[in-house]
Amino acid sequence: MNFVTHLECSNCKLELESERLWNLCPSCKKPLLVRYDLDEIRKTVTRDDIAHREQNLWRYEEVLPVRKDIYKYTLGEGCTPLIYARNLGDRIKFSGLFIKEEGMNPTTSFKARGLVMAVSRAKELGVRALSIPSAGNAAGAMSAYAALAGIPAFVFMPKDVPQPFIAECKALGATVRLIDGLITDCGRIAANELVTHNRFDVSTLKEPYRLEGKKTMGYEVAEQLGWRLPDVIIYPTGGGTGLIGMWKAFDEMEKLGWIDSKRPRMVTVQSDGCAPMVRAFKKGDEFAEPWQNAKTVADGLRVPAAVGDFLILRTLRESNGTAVAVSDNEMIHAANLIGQTEGLFVSPEGGATLAAFQKLRMKNWIEEDETVILFNTGSGHKYSHLWGTEATS
Ligand SMILES: *Cc1c(COP(=O)(O)O)cnc(C)c1O
Ligand SMILES: [Zn+2]
């Protein structure tokens, strides 16, 4: 059974049929969203049914876009632990802290969630070659699922991306192109070759299905908290797919009768070396100006311009959330604090969420008795160069 009714433009509301390939809205060039018959799903499946299912993101299959079971590829993505951070909480004097440990996903980041969905659906719709510009983790995830689905993968990464990201793509059989520039330059070059080589582009939010994969974080958090949501979610934001996706998931879950209308305040964290969303949020802008000379060790946050900028900013405002920039040093310092207290080797992006938490707690924007989820979006292992090789004492 599948409950997709159509695709809908997030901006101009144009409706499109779901059984053919689309990238951005053909009319206004903004992201497309997948719509489901939620009334019918509500009659078909309950929260208790979900509880007994397999431990990967296909447990939410009724609200996912792939139709046939043979295309529901999996490497075990999703169902990551939501860890109550008792030791860290003791250290920083806050008792309501949880870490969603997305580093446990296949290819060690939450990009696996988005790309399992995009690649599975692309295969179902007959795609013969896949293309992605990536600052790091997305390329590895696409390569993994492309290998599993038997589709050739073409990856475009900045040439200064750390070696483990390149190694991973190569080992997974992708064709890797290293570009002298940023992810936006990679995107331009990848786009130039799409038509001549008949490749399908799975850039963030430039096709509708990565968002559907990433929204499962919203379903999972609710399920893991007993179908309640926290007061605050702190999310390291690049293209914003996870943030926008979770917000969509909350809305769907309320319509399904699985949660009530209470929503978390959503917080975007970026690096002070690349903070287009923070700047736009502070200025009250609807869209974000591209960031010049983007520079940060958090490769997932080195995104100077995002096609879903208005959706990120809208989510932050609707949720009474906020946007915070932290320095690369603060990220690493916070990553070490998580490592030393909780035993998790987190990415700088994950560290950024704790650094942001500390700033917001200091201002009392987060209050003492609130429940807060930090998203560690990836493992530290692909970033080990940031810790050097010298001994510690
Ligand atoms: C891609 C990435 C991000 C940013 O995710 P978006 O959903 O695109 O905002 C954050 N952290 C890591 C580790 C990433 O790989
Ligand atoms: Zn449109």
Tab-separated table of C-alpha atoms and ligand atoms in Angstrom:
chain	number	residue	atom	x	y	z
A	1	MET	CA	0.000	0.000	0.000
A	2	ASN	CA	1.184	3.496	-0.720
A	3	PHE	CA	-0.541	6.732	0.171
A	4	VAL	CA	1.237	9.384	-1.893
A	5	THR	CA	-1.334	11.605	-3.585
A	6	HIS	CA	0.833	14.177	-5.368
A	7	LEU	CA	3.773	16.572	-5.096
A	8	GLU	CA	3.225	20.182	-4.123
A	9	CYS	CA	5.501	23.188	-4.552
A	10	SER	CA	6.582	24.601	-1.188
A	11	ASN	CA	6.346	28.097	-2.615
A	12	CYS	CA	3.743	28.520	-5.394
A	13	LYS	CA	1.639	25.466	-4.360
A	14	LEU	CA	1.613	24.055	-7.875
A	15	GLU	CA	0.486	20.407	-7.789
A	16	LEU	CA	2.358	17.768	-9.769
A	17	GLU	CA	1.844	14.090	-10.324
A	18	SER	CA	4.146	11.901	-8.254
A	19	GLU	CA	4.872	9.043	-10.667
A	20	ARG	CA	7.454	10.792	-12.760
A	21	LEU	CA	10.804	12.380	-11.982
A	22	TRP	CA	10.951	15.983	-10.854
A	23	ASN	CA	13.695	18.176	-9.508
A	24	LEU	CA	12.659	21.713	-8.492
A	25	CYS	CA	9.211	23.159	-9.195
A	26	PRO	CA	9.020	23.639	-12.982
A	27	SER	CA	7.254	26.952	-12.469
A	28	CYS	CA	9.125	28.807	-9.690
A	29	LYS	CA	12.270	26.647	-9.143
A	30	LYS	CA	11.637	26.061	-5.441
A	31	PRO	CA	11.578	22.691	-3.592
A	32	LEU	CA	8.725	20.218	-4.043
A	33	LEU	CA	7.052	18.444	-1.112
A	34	VAL	CA	5.443	14.993	-1.078
A	35	ARG	CA	1.784	14.901	0.000
A	36	TYR	CA	-0.031	11.837	1.373
A	37	ASP	CA	-3.606	10.830	2.052
A	38	LEU	CA	-3.188	11.217	5.811
A	39	ASP	CA	-6.866	10.506	6.570
A	40	GLU	CA	-6.520	7.123	4.913
A	41	ILE	CA	-3.237	6.386	6.713
A	42	ARG	CA	-4.890	7.322	10.002
A	43	LYS	CA	-7.458	4.583	9.394
A	44	THR	CA	-4.845	2.040	8.323
A	45	VAL	CA	-2.010	2.198	10.841
A	46	THR	CA	-1.633	3.028	14.519
A	47	ARG	CA	1.307	4.006	16.697
A	48	ASP	CA	1.200	0.547	18.244
A	49	ASP	CA	1.554	-1.126	14.844
A	50	ILE	CA	4.743	0.864	14.309
A	51	ALA	CA	6.180	-0.216	17.658
A	52	HIS	CA	6.456	-3.835	16.513
A	53	ARG	CA	8.224	-3.215	13.244
A	54	GLU	CA	11.823	-3.610	12.061
A	55	GLN	CA	14.498	-1.269	13.404
A	56	ASN	CA	15.108	0.961	10.393
A	57	LEU	CA	13.333	3.943	8.919
A	58	TRP	CA	11.050	1.834	6.717
A	59	ARG	CA	9.009	1.236	9.879
A	60	TYR	CA	7.244	4.486	8.865
A	61	GLU	CA	6.588	3.201	5.338
A	62	GLU	CA	3.026	4.536	5.095
A	63	VAL	CA	4.368	8.088	5.242
A	64	LEU	CA	7.236	7.373	2.846
A	65	PRO	CA	7.180	7.687	-0.948
A	66	VAL	CA	8.531	4.349	-2.241
A	67	ARG	CA	5.754	2.105	-3.552
A	68	LYS	CA	7.158	-1.382	-4.086
A	69	ASP	CA	8.927	-3.388	-1.361
A	70	ILE	CA	11.714	-4.459	-3.735
A	71	TYR	CA	12.820	-0.818	-3.927
A	72	LYS	CA	12.942	-0.312	-0.163
A	73	TYR	CA	16.708	-0.663	0.055
A	74	THR	CA	18.289	-0.657	3.481
A	75	LEU	CA	21.660	-0.713	5.196
A	76	GLY	CA	20.016	-0.318	8.599
A	77	GLU	CA	19.602	3.464	8.566
A	78	GLY	CA	17.501	5.213	11.207
A	79	CYS	CA	16.385	4.029	14.649
A	80	THR	CA	19.471	5.650	16.124
A	81	PRO	CA	19.736	5.972	19.899
A	82	LEU	CA	18.260	8.948	21.726
A	83	ILE	CA	20.713	9.112	24.592
A	84	TYR	CA	19.888	10.746	27.897
A	85	ALA	CA	23.061	12.737	28.621
A	86	ARG	CA	23.280	12.287	32.374
A	87	ASN	CA	27.029	12.811	32.798
A	88	LEU	CA	27.156	15.799	30.492
A	89	GLY	CA	24.102	17.206	32.257
A	90	ASP	CA	25.830	16.845	35.632
A	91	ARG	CA	28.870	18.650	34.291
A	92	ILE	CA	26.961	21.606	32.861
A	93	LYS	CA	24.192	21.608	35.478
A	94	PHE	CA	21.227	20.830	33.255
A	95	SER	CA	19.091	17.752	33.654
A	96	GLY	CA	16.948	17.709	30.516
A	97	LEU	CA	19.550	17.029	27.837
A	98	PHE	CA	19.336	14.291	25.171
A	99	ILE	CA	21.653	13.517	22.266
A	100	LYS	CA	20.234	11.996	19.094
A	101	GLU	CA	23.220	9.934	17.939
A	102	GLU	CA	23.013	10.073	14.146
A	103	GLY	CA	26.665	9.041	13.793
A	104	MET	CA	25.426	5.449	14.146
A	105	ASN	CA	23.828	5.516	10.708
A	106	PRO	CA	25.375	3.666	7.715
A	107	THR	CA	28.209	5.837	6.298
A	108	THR	CA	28.338	7.448	9.792
A	109	SER	CA	25.970	10.348	9.254
A	110	PHE	CA	22.282	11.180	8.972
A	111	LYS	CA	22.779	11.756	5.247
A	112	ALA	CA	22.005	8.033	4.961
A	113	ARG	CA	18.370	8.761	5.817
A	114	GLY	CA	17.885	11.217	2.998
A	115	LEU	CA	19.837	9.314	0.416
A	116	VAL	CA	18.318	5.902	1.018
A	117	MET	CA	15.004	7.530	0.149
A	118	ALA	CA	16.205	9.549	-2.848
A	119	VAL	CA	18.097	6.619	-4.361
A	120	SER	CA	15.332	4.068	-3.720
A	121	ARG	CA	12.718	6.279	-5.311
A	122	ALA	CA	15.028	7.179	-8.208
A	123	LYS	CA	15.537	3.475	-8.884
A	124	GLU	CA	11.798	2.874	-8.736
A	125	LEU	CA	11.257	5.658	-11.258
A	126	GLY	CA	13.873	4.283	-13.657
A	127	VAL	CA	16.938	6.506	-13.098
A	128	ARG	CA	20.119	5.158	-14.791
A	129	ALA	CA	22.810	7.422	-13.274
A	130	LEU	CA	22.989	9.624	-10.170
A	131	SER	CA	24.827	12.900	-9.608
A	132	ILE	CA	25.508	14.826	-6.412
A	133	PRO	CA	27.484	17.888	-5.374
A	134	SER	CA	28.480	17.404	-1.756
A	135	ALA	CA	30.560	19.005	0.980
A	136	GLY	CA	31.288	15.511	2.298
A	137	ASN	CA	28.844	13.163	3.979
A	138	ALA	CA	26.089	13.258	1.350
A	139	ALA	CA	28.452	11.929	-1.315
A	140	GLY	CA	29.366	8.874	0.752
A	141	ALA	CA	25.744	8.136	1.540
A	142	MET	CA	24.689	8.450	-2.080
A	143	SER	CA	27.560	6.220	-3.170
A	144	ALA	CA	26.503	3.535	-0.696
A	145	TYR	CA	22.870	3.384	-1.768
A	146	ALA	CA	23.731	3.732	-5.452
A	147	ALA	CA	25.966	0.669	-5.069
A	148	LEU	CA	23.173	-1.222	-3.335
A	149	ALA	CA	20.634	-0.268	-6.013
A	150	GLY	CA	23.088	-0.920	-8.869
A	151	ILE	CA	23.106	2.647	-10.252
A	152	PRO	CA	26.344	4.418	-11.338
A	153	ALA	CA	27.200	7.321	-8.995
A	154	PHE	CA	28.927	10.600	-9.907
A	155	VAL	CA	30.201	12.717	-7.036
A	156	PHE	CA	31.433	16.348	-7.114
A	157	MET	CA	33.283	17.526	-3.994
A	158	PRO	CA	35.453	20.527	-3.108
A	159	LYS	CA	39.077	19.486	-3.560
A	160	ASP	CA	39.950	20.469	0.015
A	161	VAL	CA	37.411	18.049	1.498
A	162	PRO	CA	39.147	15.777	4.060
A	163	GLN	CA	40.550	12.536	2.618
A	164	PRO	CA	38.197	10.097	4.450
A	165	PHE	CA	35.212	11.556	2.577
A	166	ILE	CA	36.938	10.908	-0.759
A	167	ALA	CA	38.136	7.447	0.254
A	168	GLU	CA	34.629	6.406	1.207
A	169	CYS	CA	33.143	7.344	-2.175
A	170	LYS	CA	35.933	5.575	-4.038
A	171	ALA	CA	35.570	2.412	-1.990
A	172	LEU	CA	31.841	2.438	-2.672
A	173	GLY	CA	32.415	2.535	-6.412
A	174	ALA	CA	31.519	6.140	-7.227
A	175	THR	CA	33.239	8.276	-9.848
A	176	VAL	CA	34.750	11.159	-7.871
A	177	ARG	CA	35.429	14.652	-9.269
A	178	LEU	CA	37.321	17.115	-7.082
A	179	ILE	CA	36.475	20.759	-7.770
A	180	ASP	CA	38.541	23.853	-6.988
A	181	GLY	CA	35.796	25.707	-5.093
A	182	LEU	CA	32.884	25.340	-2.672
A	183	ILE	CA	29.791	23.156	-2.746
A	184	THR	CA	27.979	25.838	-4.757
A	185	ASP	CA	30.707	25.558	-7.451
A	186	CYS	CA	30.398	21.770	-7.356
A	187	GLY	CA	26.661	22.171	-7.884
A	188	ARG	CA	27.189	24.334	-10.938
A	189	ILE	CA	29.632	21.919	-12.566
A	190	ALA	CA	27.510	18.862	-11.744
A	191	ALA	CA	24.457	20.595	-13.222
A	192	ASN	CA	26.280	21.335	-16.491
A	193	GLU	CA	26.806	17.626	-17.103
A	194	LEU	CA	23.341	16.356	-16.159
A	195	VAL	CA	21.617	16.548	-19.498
A	196	THR	CA	24.485	15.390	-21.722
A	197	HIS	CA	25.138	12.354	-19.508
A	198	ASN	CA	21.522	11.645	-18.592
A	199	ARG	CA	22.175	11.806	-14.842
A	200	PHE	CA	19.598	12.534	-12.153
A	201	ASP	CA	20.526	15.244	-9.637
A	202	VAL	CA	19.967	14.392	-5.958
A	203	SER	CA	21.236	17.701	-4.479
A	204	THR	CA	19.687	18.774	-1.170
A	205	LEU	CA	16.049	19.799	-1.717
A	206	LYS	CA	16.456	19.740	-5.501
A	207	GLU	CA	14.452	16.527	-5.616
A	208	PRO	CA	11.545	15.791	-3.231
A	209	TYR	CA	12.665	12.569	-1.532
A	210	ARG	CA	15.747	13.307	0.573
A	211	LEU	CA	13.464	15.455	2.705
A	212	GLU	CA	11.146	12.476	3.193
A	213	GLY	CA	14.022	10.346	4.449
A	214	LYS	CA	15.257	13.005	6.824
A	215	LYS	CA	11.811	13.740	8.202
A	216	THR	CA	11.921	10.285	9.835
A	217	MET	CA	14.085	11.911	12.537
A	218	GLY	CA	10.930	13.744	13.584
A	219	TYR	CA	8.892	10.529	13.733
A	220	GLU	CA	11.647	8.787	15.649
A	221	VAL	CA	12.139	11.477	18.252
A	222	ALA	CA	8.404	11.452	18.965
A	223	GLU	CA	8.276	7.666	19.173
A	224	GLN	CA	11.349	7.509	21.420
A	225	LEU	CA	9.885	10.084	23.830
A	226	GLY	CA	6.597	8.175	24.057
A	227	TRP	CA	4.873	10.259	21.351
A	228	ARG	CA	5.775	13.573	22.893
A	229	LEU	CA	8.117	16.214	21.579
A	230	PRO	CA	10.878	18.045	23.446
A	231	ASP	CA	10.807	21.763	24.257
A	232	VAL	CA	13.814	22.565	22.102
A	233	ILE	CA	15.634	20.897	19.177
A	234	ILE	CA	19.113	22.155	18.294
A	235	TYR	CA	20.115	21.300	14.740
A	236	PRO	CA	23.359	22.057	12.865
A	237	THR	CA	22.058	23.543	9.637
A	238	GLY	CA	23.590	23.477	6.170
A	239	GLY	CA	20.929	22.951	3.515
A	240	GLY	CA	18.341	22.517	6.259
A	241	THR	CA	16.736	19.281	5.037
A	242	GLY	CA	16.511	17.746	8.492
A	243	LEU	CA	15.054	20.843	10.116
A	244	ILE	CA	12.439	21.356	7.399
A	245	GLY	CA	11.773	17.611	7.301
A	246	MET	CA	11.163	17.284	11.033
A	247	TRP	CA	8.786	20.231	10.938
A	248	LYS	CA	6.849	18.517	8.136
A	249	ALA	CA	6.828	15.267	10.136
A	250	PHE	CA	5.334	16.994	13.194
A	251	ASP	CA	2.544	18.380	11.071
A	252	GLU	CA	1.829	14.974	9.524
A	253	MET	CA	1.885	13.256	12.925
A	254	GLU	CA	-0.624	15.694	14.347
A	255	LYS	CA	-2.955	15.040	11.389
A	256	LEU	CA	-2.500	11.307	11.985
A	257	GLY	CA	-3.539	11.795	15.606
A	258	TRP	CA	-0.163	10.561	16.863
A	259	ILE	CA	0.866	13.765	18.691
A	260	ASP	CA	-0.859	16.911	19.915
A	261	SER	CA	-0.264	20.463	18.717
A	262	LYS	CA	2.687	21.240	20.997
A	263	ARG	CA	5.864	21.913	19.008
A	264	PRO	CA	9.511	22.288	19.959
A	265	ARG	CA	11.327	25.559	19.432
A	266	MET	CA	13.661	24.808	16.531
A	267	VAL	CA	17.212	26.160	16.688
A	268	THR	CA	19.598	26.453	13.756
A	269	VAL	CA	23.316	26.376	14.543
A	270	GLN	CA	25.928	27.456	12.022
A	271	SER	CA	29.629	28.283	12.071
A	272	ASP	CA	30.550	31.957	12.406
A	273	GLY	CA	32.632	31.376	9.255
A	274	CYS	CA	29.493	30.503	7.251
A	275	ALA	CA	26.241	31.676	8.826
A	276	PRO	CA	23.831	32.809	6.110
A	277	MET	CA	20.738	31.585	7.993
A	278	VAL	CA	21.766	33.213	11.270
A	279	ARG	CA	22.322	36.520	9.513
A	280	ALA	CA	19.007	36.364	7.632
A	281	PHE	CA	17.109	35.305	10.750
A	282	LYS	CA	18.521	38.239	12.740
A	283	LYS	CA	17.688	40.687	9.935
A	284	GLY	CA	14.134	39.361	9.661
A	285	ASP	CA	14.645	38.459	5.997
A	286	GLU	CA	12.522	35.922	4.151
A	287	PHE	CA	15.437	34.698	2.004
A	288	ALA	CA	19.152	34.482	2.845
A	289	GLU	CA	21.920	36.310	0.986
A	290	PRO	CA	24.758	33.965	-0.070
A	291	TRP	CA	27.701	33.990	2.378
A	292	GLN	CA	31.008	35.174	0.928
A	293	ASN	CA	34.259	33.277	1.628
A	294	ALA	CA	32.602	30.476	3.588
A	295	LYS	CA	35.117	28.849	5.904
A	296	THR	CA	34.590	26.247	8.630
A	297	VAL	CA	35.983	22.871	9.654
A	298	ALA	CA	32.397	21.583	9.895
A	299	ASP	CA	32.092	20.394	6.296
A	300	GLY	CA	28.343	19.825	6.618
A	301	LEU	CA	27.866	23.492	7.521
A	302	ARG	CA	29.998	24.894	4.706
A	303	VAL	CA	26.922	25.748	2.654
A	304	PRO	CA	26.958	29.415	1.575
A	305	ALA	CA	23.513	29.345	-0.082
A	306	ALA	CA	20.547	26.992	0.353
A	307	VAL	CA	17.620	26.597	-2.034
A	308	GLY	CA	15.359	25.934	0.982
A	309	ASP	CA	16.469	29.088	2.835
A	310	PHE	CA	12.921	30.471	3.104
A	311	LEU	CA	11.665	27.136	4.492
A	312	ILE	CA	14.389	27.084	7.166
A	313	LEU	CA	13.657	30.684	8.180
A	314	ARG	CA	9.901	30.078	8.190
A	315	THR	CA	10.328	27.018	10.424
A	316	LEU	CA	12.490	28.920	12.905
A	317	ARG	CA	9.902	31.703	13.133
A	318	GLU	CA	6.805	29.506	13.264
A	319	SER	CA	8.348	27.495	16.071
A	320	ASN	CA	9.466	30.548	18.092
A	321	GLY	CA	12.966	29.245	17.592
A	322	THR	CA	16.208	31.035	16.896
A	323	ALA	CA	19.539	30.855	15.062
A	324	VAL	CA	22.996	30.854	16.642
A	325	ALA	CA	26.520	31.046	15.244
A	326	VAL	CA	29.430	29.410	17.068
A	327	SER	CA	33.144	29.404	16.284
A	328	ASP	CA	35.040	26.361	15.061
A	329	ASN	CA	37.006	26.369	18.325
A	330	GLU	CA	33.815	26.317	20.354
A	331	MET	CA	32.594	23.346	18.295
A	332	ILE	CA	35.708	21.276	18.937
A	333	HIS	CA	35.792	22.230	22.595
A	334	ALA	CA	32.150	21.163	22.950
A	335	ALA	CA	32.768	17.958	20.974
A	336	ASN	CA	35.497	17.099	23.477
A	337	LEU	CA	33.139	17.746	26.369
A	338	ILE	CA	30.606	15.321	24.865
A	339	GLY	CA	33.365	12.800	24.254
A	340	GLN	CA	34.767	13.008	27.771
A	341	THR	CA	31.405	12.781	29.522
A	342	GLU	CA	29.251	10.604	27.279
A	343	GLY	CA	31.795	8.478	25.418
A	344	LEU	CA	30.631	9.627	21.990
A	345	PHE	CA	33.087	10.728	19.285
A	346	VAL	CA	30.963	13.400	17.634
A	347	SER	CA	31.501	15.518	14.516
A	348	PRO	CA	32.204	19.251	14.807
A	349	GLU	CA	28.585	19.760	13.679
A	350	GLY	CA	27.462	17.741	16.691
A	351	GLY	CA	29.776	19.752	18.932
A	352	ALA	CA	28.214	22.932	17.545
A	353	THR	CA	24.842	21.993	19.016
A	354	LEU	CA	26.261	21.827	22.536
A	355	ALA	CA	28.121	25.115	22.046
A	356	ALA	CA	24.833	26.705	20.917
A	357	PHE	CA	23.007	25.162	23.863
A	358	GLN	CA	25.483	26.732	26.271
A	359	LYS	CA	24.994	30.181	24.733
A	360	LEU	CA	21.208	29.899	24.858
A	361	ARG	CA	21.197	28.553	28.403
A	362	MET	CA	23.448	31.413	29.541
A	363	LYS	CA	20.877	33.909	28.231
A	364	ASN	CA	18.100	31.872	29.826
A	365	TRP	CA	16.536	31.430	26.377
A	366	ILE	CA	16.464	27.784	27.455
A	367	GLU	CA	15.000	27.436	30.921
A	368	GLU	CA	16.079	25.138	33.701
A	369	ASP	CA	13.280	22.555	33.517
A	370	GLU	CA	13.111	22.188	29.733
A	371	THR	CA	13.846	19.126	27.605
A	372	VAL	CA	16.389	19.671	24.851
A	373	ILE	CA	17.606	17.418	22.038
A	374	LEU	CA	21.020	18.005	20.497
A	375	PHE	CA	21.483	16.412	17.072
A	376	ASN	CA	24.860	14.810	16.584
A	377	THR	CA	24.430	14.541	12.843
A	378	GLY	CA	27.604	12.578	12.153
A	379	SER	CA	30.434	10.647	13.726
A	380	GLY	CA	33.801	12.318	14.376
A	381	HIS	CA	35.679	9.585	12.558
A	382	LYS	CA	35.813	11.257	9.146
A	383	TYR	CA	37.106	14.440	10.832
A	384	SER	CA	39.925	12.911	12.860
A	385	HIS	CA	42.462	15.329	11.259
A	386	LEU	CA	40.965	18.036	13.502
A	387	TRP	CA	42.371	16.370	16.601
A	388	GLY	CA	45.965	15.970	15.348
A	389	THR	CA	48.352	13.165	16.175
A	390	GLU	CA	50.205	14.496	19.203
A	391	ALA	CA	49.757	12.790	22.580
A	392	THR	CA	47.633	14.314	25.347
A	393	SER	CA	48.405	14.388	29.038
B	1	LIG	C1	25.008	17.679	5.830
B	1	LIG	C2	25.341	17.774	7.255
B	1	LIG	C3	24.717	18.726	8.085
B	1	LIG	C4	23.705	19.716	7.564
B	1	LIG	O1	22.505	19.066	7.254
B	1	LIG	P1	21.306	19.756	6.486
B	1	LIG	O2	20.118	18.913	6.727
B	1	LIG	O3	21.701	19.836	5.055
B	1	LIG	O4	21.151	21.128	7.068
B	1	LIG	C5	25.029	18.711	9.427
B	1	LIG	N1	25.929	17.841	9.939
B	1	LIG	C6	26.553	16.917	9.179
B	1	LIG	C7	27.533	15.994	9.821
B	1	LIG	C8	26.274	16.848	7.807
B	1	LIG	O5	26.894	15.928	7.064
B	2	ZN	ZN	6.516	26.535	-7.508
